[in-house]
Short mmCIF file of C-alpha atoms and ligand atoms in Angstrom, two decimals:
data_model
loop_
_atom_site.label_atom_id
_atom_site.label_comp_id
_atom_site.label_asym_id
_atom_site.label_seq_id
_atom_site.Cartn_x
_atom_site.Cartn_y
_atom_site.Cartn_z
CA UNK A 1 0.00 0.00 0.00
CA UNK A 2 1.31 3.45 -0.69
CA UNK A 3 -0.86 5.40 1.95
CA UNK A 4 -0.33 5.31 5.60
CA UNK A 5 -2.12 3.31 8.32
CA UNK A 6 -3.87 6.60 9.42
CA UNK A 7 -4.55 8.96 6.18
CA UNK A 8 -5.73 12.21 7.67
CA UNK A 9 -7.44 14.59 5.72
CA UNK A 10 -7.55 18.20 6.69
CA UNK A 11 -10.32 20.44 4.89
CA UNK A 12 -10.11 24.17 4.60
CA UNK A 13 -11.71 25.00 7.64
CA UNK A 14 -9.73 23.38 10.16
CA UNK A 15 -6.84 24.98 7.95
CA UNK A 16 -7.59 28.63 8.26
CA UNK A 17 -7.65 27.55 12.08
CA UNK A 18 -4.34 26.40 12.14
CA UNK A 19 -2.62 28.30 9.78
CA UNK A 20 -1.25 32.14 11.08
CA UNK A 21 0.72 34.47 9.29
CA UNK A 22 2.94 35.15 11.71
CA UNK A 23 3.79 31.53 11.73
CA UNK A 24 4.26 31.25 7.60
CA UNK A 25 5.72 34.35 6.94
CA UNK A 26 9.43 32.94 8.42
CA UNK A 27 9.22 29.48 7.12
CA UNK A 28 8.33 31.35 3.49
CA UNK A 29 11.10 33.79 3.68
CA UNK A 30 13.51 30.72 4.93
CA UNK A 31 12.19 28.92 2.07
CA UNK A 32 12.50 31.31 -0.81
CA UNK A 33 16.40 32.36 0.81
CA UNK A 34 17.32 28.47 0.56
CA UNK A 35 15.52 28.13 -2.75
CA UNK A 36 17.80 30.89 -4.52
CA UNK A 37 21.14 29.87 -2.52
CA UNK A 38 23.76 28.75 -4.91
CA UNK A 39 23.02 24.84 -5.48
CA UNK A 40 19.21 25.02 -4.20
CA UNK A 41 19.71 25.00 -0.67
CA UNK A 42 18.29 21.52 -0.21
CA UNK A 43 15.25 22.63 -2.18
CA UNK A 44 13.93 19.90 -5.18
CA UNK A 45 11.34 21.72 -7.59
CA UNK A 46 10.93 20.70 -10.97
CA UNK A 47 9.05 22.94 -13.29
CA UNK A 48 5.14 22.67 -12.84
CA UNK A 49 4.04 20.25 -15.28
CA UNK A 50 0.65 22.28 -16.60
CA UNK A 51 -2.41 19.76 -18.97
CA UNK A 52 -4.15 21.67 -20.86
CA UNK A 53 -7.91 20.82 -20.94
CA UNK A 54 -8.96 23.24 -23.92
CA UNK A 55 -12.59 21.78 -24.40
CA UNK A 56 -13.41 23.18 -20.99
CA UNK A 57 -10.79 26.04 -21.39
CA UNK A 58 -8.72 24.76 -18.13
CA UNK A 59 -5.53 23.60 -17.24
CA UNK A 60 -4.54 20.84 -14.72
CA UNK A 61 -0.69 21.54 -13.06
CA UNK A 62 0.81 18.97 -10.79
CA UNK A 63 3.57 20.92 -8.38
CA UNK A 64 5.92 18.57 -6.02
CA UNK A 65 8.69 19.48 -4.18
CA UNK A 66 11.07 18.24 -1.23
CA UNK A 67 12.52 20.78 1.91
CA UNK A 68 15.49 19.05 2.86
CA UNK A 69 15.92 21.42 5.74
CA UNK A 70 11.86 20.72 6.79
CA UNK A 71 12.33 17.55 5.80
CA UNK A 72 9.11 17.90 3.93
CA UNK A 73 7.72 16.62 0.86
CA UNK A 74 4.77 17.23 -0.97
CA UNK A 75 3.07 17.55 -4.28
CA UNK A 76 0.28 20.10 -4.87
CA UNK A 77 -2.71 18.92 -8.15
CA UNK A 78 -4.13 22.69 -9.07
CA UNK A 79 -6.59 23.08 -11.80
CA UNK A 80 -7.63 26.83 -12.98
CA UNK A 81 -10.45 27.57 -15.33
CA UNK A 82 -11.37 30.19 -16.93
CA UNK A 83 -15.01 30.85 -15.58
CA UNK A 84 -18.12 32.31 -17.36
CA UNK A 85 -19.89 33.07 -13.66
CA UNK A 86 -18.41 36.14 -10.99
CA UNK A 87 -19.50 33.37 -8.59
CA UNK A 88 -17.21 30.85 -8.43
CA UNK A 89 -13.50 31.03 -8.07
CA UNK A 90 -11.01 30.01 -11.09
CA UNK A 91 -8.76 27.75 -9.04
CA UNK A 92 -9.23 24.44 -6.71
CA UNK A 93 -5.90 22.39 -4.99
CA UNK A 94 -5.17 19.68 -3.15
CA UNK A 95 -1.85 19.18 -1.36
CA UNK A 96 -0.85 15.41 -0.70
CA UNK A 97 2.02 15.52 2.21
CA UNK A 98 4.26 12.27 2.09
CA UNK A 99 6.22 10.82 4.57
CA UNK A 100 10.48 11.87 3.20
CA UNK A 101 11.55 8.63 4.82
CA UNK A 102 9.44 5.89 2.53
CA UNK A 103 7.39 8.34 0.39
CA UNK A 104 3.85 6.45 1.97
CA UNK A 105 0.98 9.19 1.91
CA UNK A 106 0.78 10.43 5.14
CA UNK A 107 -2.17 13.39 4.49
CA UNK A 108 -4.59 14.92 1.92
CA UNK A 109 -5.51 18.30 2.75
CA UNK A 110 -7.76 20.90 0.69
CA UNK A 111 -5.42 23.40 -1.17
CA UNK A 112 -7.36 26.56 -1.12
CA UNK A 113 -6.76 28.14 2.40
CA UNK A 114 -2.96 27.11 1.85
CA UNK A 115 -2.61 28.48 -1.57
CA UNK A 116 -4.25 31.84 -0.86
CA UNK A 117 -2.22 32.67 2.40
CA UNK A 118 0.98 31.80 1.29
CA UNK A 119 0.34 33.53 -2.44
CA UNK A 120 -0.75 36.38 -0.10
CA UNK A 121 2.20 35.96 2.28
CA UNK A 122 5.12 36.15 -0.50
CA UNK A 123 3.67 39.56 -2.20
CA UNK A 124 3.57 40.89 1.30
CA UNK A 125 7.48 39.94 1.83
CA UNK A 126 8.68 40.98 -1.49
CA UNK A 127 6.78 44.50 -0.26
CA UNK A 128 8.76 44.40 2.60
CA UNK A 129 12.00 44.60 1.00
CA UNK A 130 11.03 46.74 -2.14
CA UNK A 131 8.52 49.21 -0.69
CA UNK A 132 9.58 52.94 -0.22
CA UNK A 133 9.13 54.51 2.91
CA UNK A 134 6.09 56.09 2.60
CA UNK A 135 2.31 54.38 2.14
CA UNK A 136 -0.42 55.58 1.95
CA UNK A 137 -2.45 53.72 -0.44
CA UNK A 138 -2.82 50.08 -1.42
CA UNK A 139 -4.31 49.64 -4.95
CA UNK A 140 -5.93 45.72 -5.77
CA UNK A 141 -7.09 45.00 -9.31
CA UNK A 142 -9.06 41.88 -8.73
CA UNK A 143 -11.26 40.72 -5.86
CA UNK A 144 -11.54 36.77 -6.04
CA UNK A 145 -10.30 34.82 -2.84
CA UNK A 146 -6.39 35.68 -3.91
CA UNK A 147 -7.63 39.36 -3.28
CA UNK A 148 -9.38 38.86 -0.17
CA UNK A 149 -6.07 36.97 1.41
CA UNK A 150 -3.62 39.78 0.15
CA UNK A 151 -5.88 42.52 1.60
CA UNK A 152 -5.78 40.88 4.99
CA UNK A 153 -2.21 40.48 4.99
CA UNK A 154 -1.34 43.72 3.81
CA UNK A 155 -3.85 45.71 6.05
CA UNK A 156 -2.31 43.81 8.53
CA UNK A 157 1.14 44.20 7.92
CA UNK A 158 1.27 47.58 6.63
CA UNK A 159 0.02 51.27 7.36
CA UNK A 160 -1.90 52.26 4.70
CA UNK A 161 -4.79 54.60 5.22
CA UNK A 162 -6.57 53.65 1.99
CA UNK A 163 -7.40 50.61 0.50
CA UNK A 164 -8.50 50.78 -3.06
CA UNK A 165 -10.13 47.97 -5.44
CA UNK A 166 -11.33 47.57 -8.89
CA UNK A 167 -12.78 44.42 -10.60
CA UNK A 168 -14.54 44.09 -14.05
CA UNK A 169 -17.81 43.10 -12.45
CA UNK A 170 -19.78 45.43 -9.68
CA UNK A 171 -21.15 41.91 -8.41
CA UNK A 172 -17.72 40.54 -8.07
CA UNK A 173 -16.55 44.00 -6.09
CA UNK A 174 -19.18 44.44 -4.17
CA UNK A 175 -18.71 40.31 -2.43
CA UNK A 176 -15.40 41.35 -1.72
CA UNK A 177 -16.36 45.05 0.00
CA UNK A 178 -18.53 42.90 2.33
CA UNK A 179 -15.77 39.91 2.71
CA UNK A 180 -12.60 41.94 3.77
CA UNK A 181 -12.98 42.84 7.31
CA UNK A 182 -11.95 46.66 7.20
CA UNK A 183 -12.81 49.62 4.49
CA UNK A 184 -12.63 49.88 1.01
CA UNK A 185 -12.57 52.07 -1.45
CA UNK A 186 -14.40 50.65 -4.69
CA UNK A 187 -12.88 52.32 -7.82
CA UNK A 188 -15.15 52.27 -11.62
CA UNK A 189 -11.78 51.81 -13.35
CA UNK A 190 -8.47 50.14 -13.08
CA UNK A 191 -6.71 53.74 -13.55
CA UNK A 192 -9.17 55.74 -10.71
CA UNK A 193 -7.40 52.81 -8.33
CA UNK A 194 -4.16 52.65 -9.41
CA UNK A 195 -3.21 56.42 -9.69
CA UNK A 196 -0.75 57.72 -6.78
CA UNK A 197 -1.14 54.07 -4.92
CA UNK A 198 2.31 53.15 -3.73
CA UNK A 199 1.95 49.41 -4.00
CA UNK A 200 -0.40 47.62 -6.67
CA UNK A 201 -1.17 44.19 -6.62
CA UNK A 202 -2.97 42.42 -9.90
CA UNK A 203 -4.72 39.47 -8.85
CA UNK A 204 -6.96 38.65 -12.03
CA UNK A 205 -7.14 35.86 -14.47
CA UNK A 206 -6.75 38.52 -17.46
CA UNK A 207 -5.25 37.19 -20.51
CA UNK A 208 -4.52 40.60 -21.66
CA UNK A 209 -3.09 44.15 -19.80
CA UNK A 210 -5.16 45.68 -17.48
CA UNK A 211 -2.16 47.54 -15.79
CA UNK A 212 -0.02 49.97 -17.99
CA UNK A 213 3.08 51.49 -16.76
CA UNK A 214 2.03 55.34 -17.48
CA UNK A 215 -0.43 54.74 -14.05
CA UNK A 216 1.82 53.64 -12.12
CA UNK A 217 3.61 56.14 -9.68
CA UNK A 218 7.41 56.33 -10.14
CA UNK A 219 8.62 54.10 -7.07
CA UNK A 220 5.66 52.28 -6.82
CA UNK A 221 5.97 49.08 -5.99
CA UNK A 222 3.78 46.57 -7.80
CA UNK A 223 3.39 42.84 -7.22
CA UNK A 224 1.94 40.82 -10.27
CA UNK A 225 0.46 37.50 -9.38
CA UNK A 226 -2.20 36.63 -12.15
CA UNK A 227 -0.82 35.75 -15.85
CA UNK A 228 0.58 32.90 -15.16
CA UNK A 229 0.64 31.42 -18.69
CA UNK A 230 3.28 31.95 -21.32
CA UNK A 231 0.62 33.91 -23.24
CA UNK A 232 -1.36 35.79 -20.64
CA UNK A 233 -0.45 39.42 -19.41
CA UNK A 234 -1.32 41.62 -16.81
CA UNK A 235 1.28 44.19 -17.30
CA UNK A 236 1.90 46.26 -20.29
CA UNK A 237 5.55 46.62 -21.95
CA UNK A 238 5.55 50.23 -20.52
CA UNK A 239 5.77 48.91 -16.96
CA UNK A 240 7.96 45.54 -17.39
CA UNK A 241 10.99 47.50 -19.20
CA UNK A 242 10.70 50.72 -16.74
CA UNK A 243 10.98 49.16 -13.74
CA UNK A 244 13.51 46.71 -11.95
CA UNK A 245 12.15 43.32 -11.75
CA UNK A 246 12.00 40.93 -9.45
CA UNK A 247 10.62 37.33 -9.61
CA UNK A 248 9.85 34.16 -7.49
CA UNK A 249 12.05 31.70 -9.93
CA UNK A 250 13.91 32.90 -13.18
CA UNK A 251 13.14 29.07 -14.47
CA UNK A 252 9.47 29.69 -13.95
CA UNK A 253 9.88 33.34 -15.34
CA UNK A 254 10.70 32.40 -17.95
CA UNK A 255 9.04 29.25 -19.19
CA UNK A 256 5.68 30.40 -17.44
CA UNK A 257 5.05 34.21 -17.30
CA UNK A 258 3.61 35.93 -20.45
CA UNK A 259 4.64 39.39 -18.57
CA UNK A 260 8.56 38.85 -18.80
CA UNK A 261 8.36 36.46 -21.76
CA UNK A 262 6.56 38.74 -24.41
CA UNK A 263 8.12 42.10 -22.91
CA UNK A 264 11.69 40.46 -23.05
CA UNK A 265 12.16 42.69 -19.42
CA UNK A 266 15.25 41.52 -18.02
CA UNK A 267 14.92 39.98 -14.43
CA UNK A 268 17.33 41.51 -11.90
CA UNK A 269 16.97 39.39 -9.40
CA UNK A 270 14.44 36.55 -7.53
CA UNK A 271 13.31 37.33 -4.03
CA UNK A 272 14.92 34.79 -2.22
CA UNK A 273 18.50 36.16 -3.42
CA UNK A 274 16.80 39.76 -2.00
CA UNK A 275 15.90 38.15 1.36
CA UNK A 276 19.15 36.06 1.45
CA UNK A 277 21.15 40.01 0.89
CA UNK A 278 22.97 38.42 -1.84
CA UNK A 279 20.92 41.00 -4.42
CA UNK A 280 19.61 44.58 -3.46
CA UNK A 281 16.45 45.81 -2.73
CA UNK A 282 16.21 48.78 -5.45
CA UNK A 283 13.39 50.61 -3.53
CA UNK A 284 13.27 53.97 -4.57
CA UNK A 285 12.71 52.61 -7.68
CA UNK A 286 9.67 51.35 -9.51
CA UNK A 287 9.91 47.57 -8.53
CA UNK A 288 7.60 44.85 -10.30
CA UNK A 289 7.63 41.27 -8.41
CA UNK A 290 6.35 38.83 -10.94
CA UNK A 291 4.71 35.78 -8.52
CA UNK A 292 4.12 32.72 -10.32
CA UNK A 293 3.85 30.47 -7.07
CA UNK A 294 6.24 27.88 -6.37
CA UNK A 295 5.68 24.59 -4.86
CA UNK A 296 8.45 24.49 -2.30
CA UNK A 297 5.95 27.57 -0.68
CA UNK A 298 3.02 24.75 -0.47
CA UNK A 299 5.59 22.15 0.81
CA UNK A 300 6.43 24.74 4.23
CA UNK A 301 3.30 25.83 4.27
CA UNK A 302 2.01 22.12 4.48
CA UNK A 303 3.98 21.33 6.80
CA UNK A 304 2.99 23.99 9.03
CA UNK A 305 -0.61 22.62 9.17
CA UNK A 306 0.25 19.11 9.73
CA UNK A 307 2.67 19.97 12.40
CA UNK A 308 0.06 22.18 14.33
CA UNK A 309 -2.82 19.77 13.38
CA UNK A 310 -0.36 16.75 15.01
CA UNK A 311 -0.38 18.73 18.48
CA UNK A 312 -3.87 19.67 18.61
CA UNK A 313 -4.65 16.05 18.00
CA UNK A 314 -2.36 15.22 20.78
CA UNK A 315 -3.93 17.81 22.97
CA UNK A 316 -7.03 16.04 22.23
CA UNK A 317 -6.34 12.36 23.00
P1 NDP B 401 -10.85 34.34 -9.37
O1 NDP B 401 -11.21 33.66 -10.60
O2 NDP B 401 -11.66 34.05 -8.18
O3 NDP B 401 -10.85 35.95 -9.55
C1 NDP B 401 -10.47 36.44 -10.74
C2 NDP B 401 -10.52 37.97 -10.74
O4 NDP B 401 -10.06 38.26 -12.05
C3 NDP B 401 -11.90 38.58 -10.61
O5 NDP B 401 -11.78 39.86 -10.03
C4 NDP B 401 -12.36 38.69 -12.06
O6 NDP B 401 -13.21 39.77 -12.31
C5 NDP B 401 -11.05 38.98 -12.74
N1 NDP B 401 -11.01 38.56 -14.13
C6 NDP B 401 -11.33 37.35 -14.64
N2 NDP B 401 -11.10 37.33 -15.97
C7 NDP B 401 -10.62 38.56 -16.28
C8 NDP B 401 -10.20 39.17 -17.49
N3 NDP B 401 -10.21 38.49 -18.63
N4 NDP B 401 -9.76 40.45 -17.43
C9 NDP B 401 -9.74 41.15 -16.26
N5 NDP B 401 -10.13 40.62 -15.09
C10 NDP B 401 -10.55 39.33 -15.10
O7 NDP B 401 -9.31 34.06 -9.16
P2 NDP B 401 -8.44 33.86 -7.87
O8 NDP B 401 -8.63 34.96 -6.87
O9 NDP B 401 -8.58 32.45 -7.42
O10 NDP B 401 -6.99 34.03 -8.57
C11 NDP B 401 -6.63 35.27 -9.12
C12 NDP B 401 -5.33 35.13 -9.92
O11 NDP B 401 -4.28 34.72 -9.04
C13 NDP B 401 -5.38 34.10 -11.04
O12 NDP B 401 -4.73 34.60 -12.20
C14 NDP B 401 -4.53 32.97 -10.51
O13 NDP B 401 -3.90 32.23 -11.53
C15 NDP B 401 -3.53 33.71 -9.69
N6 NDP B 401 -2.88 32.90 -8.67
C16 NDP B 401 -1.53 33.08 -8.52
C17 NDP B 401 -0.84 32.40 -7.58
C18 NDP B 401 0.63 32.66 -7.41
O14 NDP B 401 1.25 32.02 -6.57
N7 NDP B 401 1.21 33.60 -8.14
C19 NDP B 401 -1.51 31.39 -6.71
C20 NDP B 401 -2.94 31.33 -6.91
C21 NDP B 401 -3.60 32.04 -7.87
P3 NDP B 401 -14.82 39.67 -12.51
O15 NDP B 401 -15.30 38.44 -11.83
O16 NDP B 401 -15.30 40.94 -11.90
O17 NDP B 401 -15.03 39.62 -13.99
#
């Protein structure tokens, strides 16, 4: 048998009960550091293998991994469609943890909570580094459940004393105006929300721009986490050459993001050399971090829940 005596599965619920931020946001920095240390710093991550399911106009990407340092080792099944209704969200995971010392399946858990908070958690450490000093407003183009996490971490995290958001649908806005717990400013057009913000974060499943570069405030800081085909873009050319870029994974960059692909931009550096000080934070410059979402952050993150679900269970018995 492959699967262990006791399978546990762990649904999304129970996750967003165990899972904090201020618990993931060090095992994600560790993880990105020793992910861009010279010889992978114990970190195994092939390229996301990606199925295209054109009848149904999805795509099916299987994302494992291994932490040597966390001893951890996971693979994470994501599907994404692209959806007609403003009702349902594009994406759905599960996250399969394995025992490192036999590879038996130890736990299934539901991949939603996990792949929000640390999508969420990762834009909020790349703003960290490559903010400038001052902000005052936080600028989201998109509101599907990616949104929703990065406004909680970054109201959390950060000072800002406005929160803006735009979305193509008024439905779709309006859900996430009463879903955030805090206030919002709902903008009629991508430009109304993005002018003057200091950090803008694109969260949409457009295929095409829907940010262009002459918005954007020089020094911004913007962190781009839709597009995450080879085709799809979220930026325009304007933005990707006139501003220092960052990504998660050059590899990924550049076999998965239409952004740097089709602009050609030149990536200066990924955030895990920034964190590790091996690369500079260019802040008073306008920085673009290009998230694709790697699956060494599921494997921490994982690992994280199982570890705090083991001791409540032991609490328990
Ligand atoms: P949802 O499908 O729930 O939300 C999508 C948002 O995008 C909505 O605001 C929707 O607007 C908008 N949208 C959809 N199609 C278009 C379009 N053609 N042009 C402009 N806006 C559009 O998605 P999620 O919140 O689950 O995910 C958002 C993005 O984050 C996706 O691109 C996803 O791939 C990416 N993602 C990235 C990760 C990473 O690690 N980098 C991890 C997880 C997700 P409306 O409904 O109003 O039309």
């Amino acid at each position: 048998m492959g699967m262990a005596e006791e399978l546990v599965y762990i649904g999304s619920r129970e996750i967003a009960q165990l899972l904090q931020y201020w618990e993931l946001l060090p095992v994600l920095e560790r993880a990105l550091a020793n992910f861009s240390s010279a010889g992978g710093g114990g970190v195994q991550q092939p390229l996301r293998s990606t199925v295209p399911v054109a009848k149904h106009n999805g795509f099916l990407g299987v994302m494992p991994a291994y932490s040597a340092e966390d001893d951890a080792l996971t693979t994470k099944i994501v599907r994404f469609y692209q959806r007609s209704s403003s009702t349902t969200s594009s994406h759905h995971a599960t996250v399969l943890l394995f025992e490192p010392s036999n590879g038996i399946l130890k736990a299934v858990m539901d991949g939603a909570v996990i792949t929000d908070m640390r999508t969420a958690a990762v834009s909020a450490i790349a703003t960290k580094y490559l903010k400038r000093k001052n902000l005052d407003v936080l600028c989201i183009l998109g509101a599907g459940p990616v949104a929703v996490s990065h406004y909680e971490i970054f109201t959390q995290m950060f000072p800002f004393k406005q929160v803006r958001v735009w979305s193509r649908t008024r439905e779709r806005v309006e859900r996430f105006a009463e879903t955030v717990k805090g206030p919002v400013q709902i903008c009629a057009s991508a430009k109304e929300a993005v002018l003057d913000a200091d950090v803008v974060i694109t969260v949409t499943m457009a295929m095409e721009p829907i940010l262009f570069g002459e918005w954007v405030k020089p020094g911004a800081h913007v962190n781009a986490v839709g597009a995450c085909r080879p085709d799809w873009r979220e930026l325009d050319d304007g933005l990707m050459k006139n501003s220092v870029l960052y990504v998660d994974s050059r590899v990924g960059a550049m076999n998965e993001s239409g952004d740097v692909i089709l602009s050609k931009a030149e990536i200066f550096a990924e955030l895990g050399e920034v964190v590790k000080g091996t690369k500079p934070a260019l802040c008073e410059k306008t920085t673009v971090f290009k998230s694709l979402g790697m699956a060494i952050e599921d494997t921490v993150t994982a690992k994280l829940v199982y570890d705090r679900w083991e001791v409540k269970n032991k609490q328990k018995s």
